mmCIF file of C-alpha atoms and ligand atoms in Angstrom:
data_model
loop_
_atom_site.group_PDB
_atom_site.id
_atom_site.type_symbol
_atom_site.label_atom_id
_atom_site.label_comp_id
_atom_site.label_asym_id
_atom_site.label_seq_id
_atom_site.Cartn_x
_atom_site.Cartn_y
_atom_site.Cartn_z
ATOM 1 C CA UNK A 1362 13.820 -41.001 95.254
ATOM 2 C CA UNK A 1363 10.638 -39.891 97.356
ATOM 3 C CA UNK A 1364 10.651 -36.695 98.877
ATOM 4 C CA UNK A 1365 11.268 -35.921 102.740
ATOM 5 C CA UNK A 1366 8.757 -36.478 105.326
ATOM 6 C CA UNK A 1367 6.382 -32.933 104.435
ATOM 7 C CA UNK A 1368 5.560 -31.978 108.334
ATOM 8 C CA UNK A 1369 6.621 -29.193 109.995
ATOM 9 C CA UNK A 1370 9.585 -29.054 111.934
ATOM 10 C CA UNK A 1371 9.432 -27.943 115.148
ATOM 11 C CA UNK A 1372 13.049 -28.832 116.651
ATOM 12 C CA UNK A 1373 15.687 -28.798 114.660
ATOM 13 C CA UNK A 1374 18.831 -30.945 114.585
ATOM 14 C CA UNK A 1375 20.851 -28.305 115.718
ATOM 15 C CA UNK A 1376 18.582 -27.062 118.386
ATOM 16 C CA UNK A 1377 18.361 -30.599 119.621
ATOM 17 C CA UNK A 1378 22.000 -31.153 119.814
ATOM 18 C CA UNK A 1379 22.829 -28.048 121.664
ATOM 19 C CA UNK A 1380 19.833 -28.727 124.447
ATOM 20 C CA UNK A 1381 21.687 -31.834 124.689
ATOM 21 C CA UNK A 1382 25.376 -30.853 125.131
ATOM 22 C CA UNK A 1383 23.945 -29.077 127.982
ATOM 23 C CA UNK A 1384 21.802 -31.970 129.783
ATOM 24 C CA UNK A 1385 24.778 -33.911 129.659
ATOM 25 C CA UNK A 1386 26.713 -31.157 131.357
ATOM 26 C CA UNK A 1387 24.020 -30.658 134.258
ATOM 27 C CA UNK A 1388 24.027 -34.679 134.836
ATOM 28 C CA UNK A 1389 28.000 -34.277 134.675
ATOM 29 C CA UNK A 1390 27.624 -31.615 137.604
ATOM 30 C CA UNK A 1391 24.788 -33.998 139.717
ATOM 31 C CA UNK A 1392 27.024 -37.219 139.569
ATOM 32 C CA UNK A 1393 30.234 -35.955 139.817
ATOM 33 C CA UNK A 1394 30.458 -36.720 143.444
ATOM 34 C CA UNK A 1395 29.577 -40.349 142.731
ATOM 35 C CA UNK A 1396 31.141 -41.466 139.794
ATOM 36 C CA UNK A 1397 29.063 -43.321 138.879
ATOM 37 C CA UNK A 1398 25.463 -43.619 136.969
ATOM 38 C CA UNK A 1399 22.825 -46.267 135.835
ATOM 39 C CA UNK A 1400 20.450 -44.565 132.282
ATOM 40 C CA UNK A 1401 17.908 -46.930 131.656
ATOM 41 C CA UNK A 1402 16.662 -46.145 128.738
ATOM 42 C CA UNK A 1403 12.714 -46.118 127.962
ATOM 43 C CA UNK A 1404 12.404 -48.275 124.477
ATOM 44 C CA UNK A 1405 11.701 -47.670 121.756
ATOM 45 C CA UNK A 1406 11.232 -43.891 121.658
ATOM 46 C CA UNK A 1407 14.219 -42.621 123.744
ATOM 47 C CA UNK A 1408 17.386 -45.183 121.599
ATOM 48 C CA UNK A 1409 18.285 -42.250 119.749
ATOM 49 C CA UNK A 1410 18.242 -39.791 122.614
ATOM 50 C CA UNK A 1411 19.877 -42.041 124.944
ATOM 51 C CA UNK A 1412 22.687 -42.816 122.732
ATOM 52 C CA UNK A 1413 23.264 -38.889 122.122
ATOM 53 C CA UNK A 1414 23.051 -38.097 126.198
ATOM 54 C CA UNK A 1415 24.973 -40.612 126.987
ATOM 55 C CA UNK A 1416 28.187 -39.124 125.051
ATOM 56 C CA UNK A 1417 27.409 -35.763 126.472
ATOM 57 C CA UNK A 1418 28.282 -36.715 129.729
ATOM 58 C CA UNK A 1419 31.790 -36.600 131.214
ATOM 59 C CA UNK A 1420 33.721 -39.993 130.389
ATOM 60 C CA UNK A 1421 35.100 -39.756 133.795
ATOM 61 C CA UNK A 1422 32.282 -40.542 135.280
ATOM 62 C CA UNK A 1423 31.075 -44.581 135.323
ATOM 63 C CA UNK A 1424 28.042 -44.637 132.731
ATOM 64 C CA UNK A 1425 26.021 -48.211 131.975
ATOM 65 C CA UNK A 1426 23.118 -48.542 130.116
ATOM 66 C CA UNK A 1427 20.320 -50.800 129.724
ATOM 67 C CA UNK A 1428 17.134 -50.274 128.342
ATOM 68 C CA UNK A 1429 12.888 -51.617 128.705
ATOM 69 C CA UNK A 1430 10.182 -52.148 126.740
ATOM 70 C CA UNK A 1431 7.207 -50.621 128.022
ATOM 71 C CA UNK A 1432 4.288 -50.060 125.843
ATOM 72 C CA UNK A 1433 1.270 -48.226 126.425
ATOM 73 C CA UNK A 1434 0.366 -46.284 122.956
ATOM 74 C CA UNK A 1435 -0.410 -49.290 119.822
ATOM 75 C CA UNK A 1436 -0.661 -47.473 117.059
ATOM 76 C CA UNK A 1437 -2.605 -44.828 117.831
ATOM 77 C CA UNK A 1438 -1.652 -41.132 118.853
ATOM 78 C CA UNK A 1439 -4.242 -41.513 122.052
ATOM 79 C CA UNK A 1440 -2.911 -42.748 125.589
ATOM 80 C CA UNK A 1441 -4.083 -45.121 127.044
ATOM 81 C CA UNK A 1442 -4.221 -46.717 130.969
ATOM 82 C CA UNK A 1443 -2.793 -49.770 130.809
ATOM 83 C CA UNK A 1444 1.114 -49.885 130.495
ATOM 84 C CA UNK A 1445 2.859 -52.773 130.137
ATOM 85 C CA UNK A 1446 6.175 -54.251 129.981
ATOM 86 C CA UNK A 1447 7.157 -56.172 127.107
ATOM 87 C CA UNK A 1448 11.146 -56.750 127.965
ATOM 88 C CA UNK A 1449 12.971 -55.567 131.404
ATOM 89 C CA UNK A 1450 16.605 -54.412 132.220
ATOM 90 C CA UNK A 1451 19.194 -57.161 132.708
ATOM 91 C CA UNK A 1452 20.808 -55.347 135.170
ATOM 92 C CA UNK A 1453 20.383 -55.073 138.905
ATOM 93 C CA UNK A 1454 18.869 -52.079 139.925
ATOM 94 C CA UNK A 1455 19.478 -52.301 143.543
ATOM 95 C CA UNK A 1456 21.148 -49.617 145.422
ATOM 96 C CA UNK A 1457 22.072 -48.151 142.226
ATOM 97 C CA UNK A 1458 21.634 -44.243 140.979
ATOM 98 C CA UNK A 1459 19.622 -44.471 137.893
ATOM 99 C CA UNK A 1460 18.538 -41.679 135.240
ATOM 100 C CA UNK A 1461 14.853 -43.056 133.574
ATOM 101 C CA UNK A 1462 15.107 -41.242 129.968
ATOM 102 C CA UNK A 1463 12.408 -40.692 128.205
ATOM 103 C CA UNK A 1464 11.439 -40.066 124.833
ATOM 104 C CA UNK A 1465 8.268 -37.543 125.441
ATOM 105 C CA UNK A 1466 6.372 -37.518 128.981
ATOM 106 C CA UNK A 1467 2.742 -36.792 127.924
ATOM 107 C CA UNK A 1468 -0.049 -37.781 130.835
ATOM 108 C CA UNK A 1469 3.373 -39.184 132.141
ATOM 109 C CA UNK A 1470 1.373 -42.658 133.033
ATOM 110 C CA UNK A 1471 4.314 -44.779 131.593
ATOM 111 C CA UNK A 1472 6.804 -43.194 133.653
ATOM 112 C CA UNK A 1473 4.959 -43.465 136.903
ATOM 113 C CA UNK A 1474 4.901 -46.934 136.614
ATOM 114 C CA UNK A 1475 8.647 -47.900 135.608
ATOM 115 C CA UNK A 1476 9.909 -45.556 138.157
ATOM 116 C CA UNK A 1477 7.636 -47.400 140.666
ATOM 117 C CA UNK A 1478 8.961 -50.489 139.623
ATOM 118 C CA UNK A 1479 12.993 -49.397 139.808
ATOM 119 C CA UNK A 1480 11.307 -48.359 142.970
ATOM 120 C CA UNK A 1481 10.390 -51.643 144.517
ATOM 121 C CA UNK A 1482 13.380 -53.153 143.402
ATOM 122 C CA UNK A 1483 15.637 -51.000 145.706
ATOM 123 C CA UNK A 1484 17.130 -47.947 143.508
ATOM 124 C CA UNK A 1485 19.404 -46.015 145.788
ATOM 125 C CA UNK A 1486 18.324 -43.425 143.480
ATOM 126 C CA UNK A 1487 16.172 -42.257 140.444
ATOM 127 C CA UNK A 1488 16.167 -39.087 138.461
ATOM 128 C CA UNK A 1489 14.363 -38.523 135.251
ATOM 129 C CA UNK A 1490 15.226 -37.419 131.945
ATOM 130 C CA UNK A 1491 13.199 -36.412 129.268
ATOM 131 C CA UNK A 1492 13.392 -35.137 125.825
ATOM 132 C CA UNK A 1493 9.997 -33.699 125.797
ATOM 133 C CA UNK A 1494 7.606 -32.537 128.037
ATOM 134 C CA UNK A 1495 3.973 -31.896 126.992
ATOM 135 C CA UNK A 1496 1.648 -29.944 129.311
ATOM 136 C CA UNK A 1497 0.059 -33.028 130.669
ATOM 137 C CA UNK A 1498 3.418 -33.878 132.199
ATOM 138 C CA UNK A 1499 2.690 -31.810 134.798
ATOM 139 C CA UNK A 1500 1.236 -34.010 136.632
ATOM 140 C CA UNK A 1501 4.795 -35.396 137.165
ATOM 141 C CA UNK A 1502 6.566 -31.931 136.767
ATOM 142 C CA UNK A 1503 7.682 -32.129 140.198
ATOM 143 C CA UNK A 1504 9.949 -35.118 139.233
ATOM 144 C CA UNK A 1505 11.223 -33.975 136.040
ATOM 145 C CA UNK A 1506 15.093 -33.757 136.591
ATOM 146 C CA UNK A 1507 15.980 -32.996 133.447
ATOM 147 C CA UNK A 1508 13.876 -31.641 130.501
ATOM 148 C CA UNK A 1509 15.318 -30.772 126.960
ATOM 149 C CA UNK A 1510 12.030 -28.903 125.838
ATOM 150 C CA UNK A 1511 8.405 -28.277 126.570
ATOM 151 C CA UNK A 1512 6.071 -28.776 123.992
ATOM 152 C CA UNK A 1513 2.375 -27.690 123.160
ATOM 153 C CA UNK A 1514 0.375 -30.669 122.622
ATOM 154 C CA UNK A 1515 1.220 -31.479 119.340
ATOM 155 C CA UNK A 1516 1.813 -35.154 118.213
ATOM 156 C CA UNK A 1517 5.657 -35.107 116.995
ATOM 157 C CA UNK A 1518 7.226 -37.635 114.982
ATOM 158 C CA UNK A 1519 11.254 -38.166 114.821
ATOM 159 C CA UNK A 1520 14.465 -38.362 116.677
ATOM 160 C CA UNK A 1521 13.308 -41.876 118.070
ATOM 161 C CA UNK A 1522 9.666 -40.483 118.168
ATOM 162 C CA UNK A 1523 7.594 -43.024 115.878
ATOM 163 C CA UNK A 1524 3.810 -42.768 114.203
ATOM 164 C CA UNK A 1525 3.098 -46.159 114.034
ATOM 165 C CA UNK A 1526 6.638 -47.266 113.707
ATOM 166 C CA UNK A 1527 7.471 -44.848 111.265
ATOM 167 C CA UNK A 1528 9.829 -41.392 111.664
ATOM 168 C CA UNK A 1529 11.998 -42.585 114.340
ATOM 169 C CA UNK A 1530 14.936 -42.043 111.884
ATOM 170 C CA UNK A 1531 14.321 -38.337 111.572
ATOM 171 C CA UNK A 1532 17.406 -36.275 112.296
ATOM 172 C CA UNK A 1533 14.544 -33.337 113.740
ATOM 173 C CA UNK A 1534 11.607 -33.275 115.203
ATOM 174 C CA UNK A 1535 8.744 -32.972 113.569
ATOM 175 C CA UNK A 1536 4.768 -32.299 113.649
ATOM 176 C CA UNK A 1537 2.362 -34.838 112.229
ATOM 177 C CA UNK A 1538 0.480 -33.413 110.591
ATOM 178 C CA UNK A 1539 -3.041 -33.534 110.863
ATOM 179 C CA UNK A 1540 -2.722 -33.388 115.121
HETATM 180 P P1 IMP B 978 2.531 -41.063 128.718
HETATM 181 O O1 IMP B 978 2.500 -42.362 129.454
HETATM 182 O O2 IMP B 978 1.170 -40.535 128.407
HETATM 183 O O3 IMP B 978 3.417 -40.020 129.363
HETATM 184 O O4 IMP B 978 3.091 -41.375 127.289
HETATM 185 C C1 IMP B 978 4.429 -41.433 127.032
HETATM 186 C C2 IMP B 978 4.688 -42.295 125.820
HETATM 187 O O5 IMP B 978 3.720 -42.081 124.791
HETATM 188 C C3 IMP B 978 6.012 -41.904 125.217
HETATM 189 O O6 IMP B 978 7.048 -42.686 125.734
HETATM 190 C C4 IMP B 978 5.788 -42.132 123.743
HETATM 191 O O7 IMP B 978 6.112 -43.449 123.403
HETATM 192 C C5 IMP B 978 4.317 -41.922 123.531
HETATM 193 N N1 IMP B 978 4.032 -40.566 123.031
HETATM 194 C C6 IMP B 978 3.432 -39.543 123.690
HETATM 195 N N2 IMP B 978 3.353 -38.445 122.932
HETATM 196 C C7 IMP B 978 3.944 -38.775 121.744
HETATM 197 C C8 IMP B 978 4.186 -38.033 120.534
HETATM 198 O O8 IMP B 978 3.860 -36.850 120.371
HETATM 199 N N3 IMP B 978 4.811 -38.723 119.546
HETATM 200 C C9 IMP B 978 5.212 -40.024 119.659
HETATM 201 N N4 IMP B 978 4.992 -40.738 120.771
HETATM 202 C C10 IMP B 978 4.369 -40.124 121.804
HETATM 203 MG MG1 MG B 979 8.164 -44.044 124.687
#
């Protein structure tokens, strides 16, 4: 057998898993009054998270889910401009209250741009929810809703994170090492 993944970790399992116990209760709280909630889920980075969140939040309130593909990172660890979107939600977003969840905002480019999409397309309403925030996201702080943990700006690997398509089946996060 080949040894674990060497980087550092810098969330562990645990830590993750308590963070999101309580996200779920704070979204519980927000949408209780509704009833009802849309997560669209940010692929592929945030599968893992969205599937944990999701049973953190109170079954009596309405939950779907649907997820898109948006892509802006190859496989590189830089960010680049262009973001595009490679498969969309099947469900209609009109009039609906939607959490975005993200894996990790960064420059917080790809968010921007789905949210201004769900936009057009009539959202009653959109919150955000994101894993990680790295100290670029500030430049969408002010629509951060719900934020499991700020990050220096390391590149992390795990928990749905990927290098290249690889780590996403880490049960912690991780640094790569090397950035
Ligand atoms: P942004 O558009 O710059 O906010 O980039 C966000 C996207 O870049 C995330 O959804 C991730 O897919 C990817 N990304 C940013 N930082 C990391 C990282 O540290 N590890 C893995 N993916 C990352
Ligand atoms: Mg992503």
């Amino acid at each position: 057998m080949k040894a674990a993944a060497p980087h550092p970790v810098l969330l562990s399992e645990t830590q993750i898993q308590r963070r999101i116990a309580d996200l779920g209760e704070q979204i519980s709280k927000d949408y209780r009054a509704q009833g009802a909630l849309c997560v669209v889920g940010i692929l592929k980075g945030s599968f893992i998270f969205v599937a944990d969140l999701i049973r953190s939040i109170d079954p009596a309130i309405s939950v779907e889910v649907d997820f898109m593909t948006v892509g802006s990172y190859g496989n590189s660890t830089k960010s680049s401009n262009d973001v595009r979107v490679f498969q969309d939600v099947r469900i209609p977003i009109e009039g609906r209250d939607i959490i975005l969840v993200e894996d990790v905002v960064d420059t917080g480019r790809t968010l921007l741009r789905v949210r201004d999409i769900l936009t057009a397309r009539g959202a009653g309403s959109i919150r955000i929810a994101t894993l990680l925030e790295k100290p670029g996201g500030r430049e969408v702080a002010g629509n951060l809703d719900y934020v499991g943990f700020k990050i220096e700006d390391h590149f992390v690997v795990g928990y749905g994170l990927d290098y290249a398509e690889r780590y996403r089946n880490l049960r912690d996060i991780r640094v790569l090492n090397g950035f």
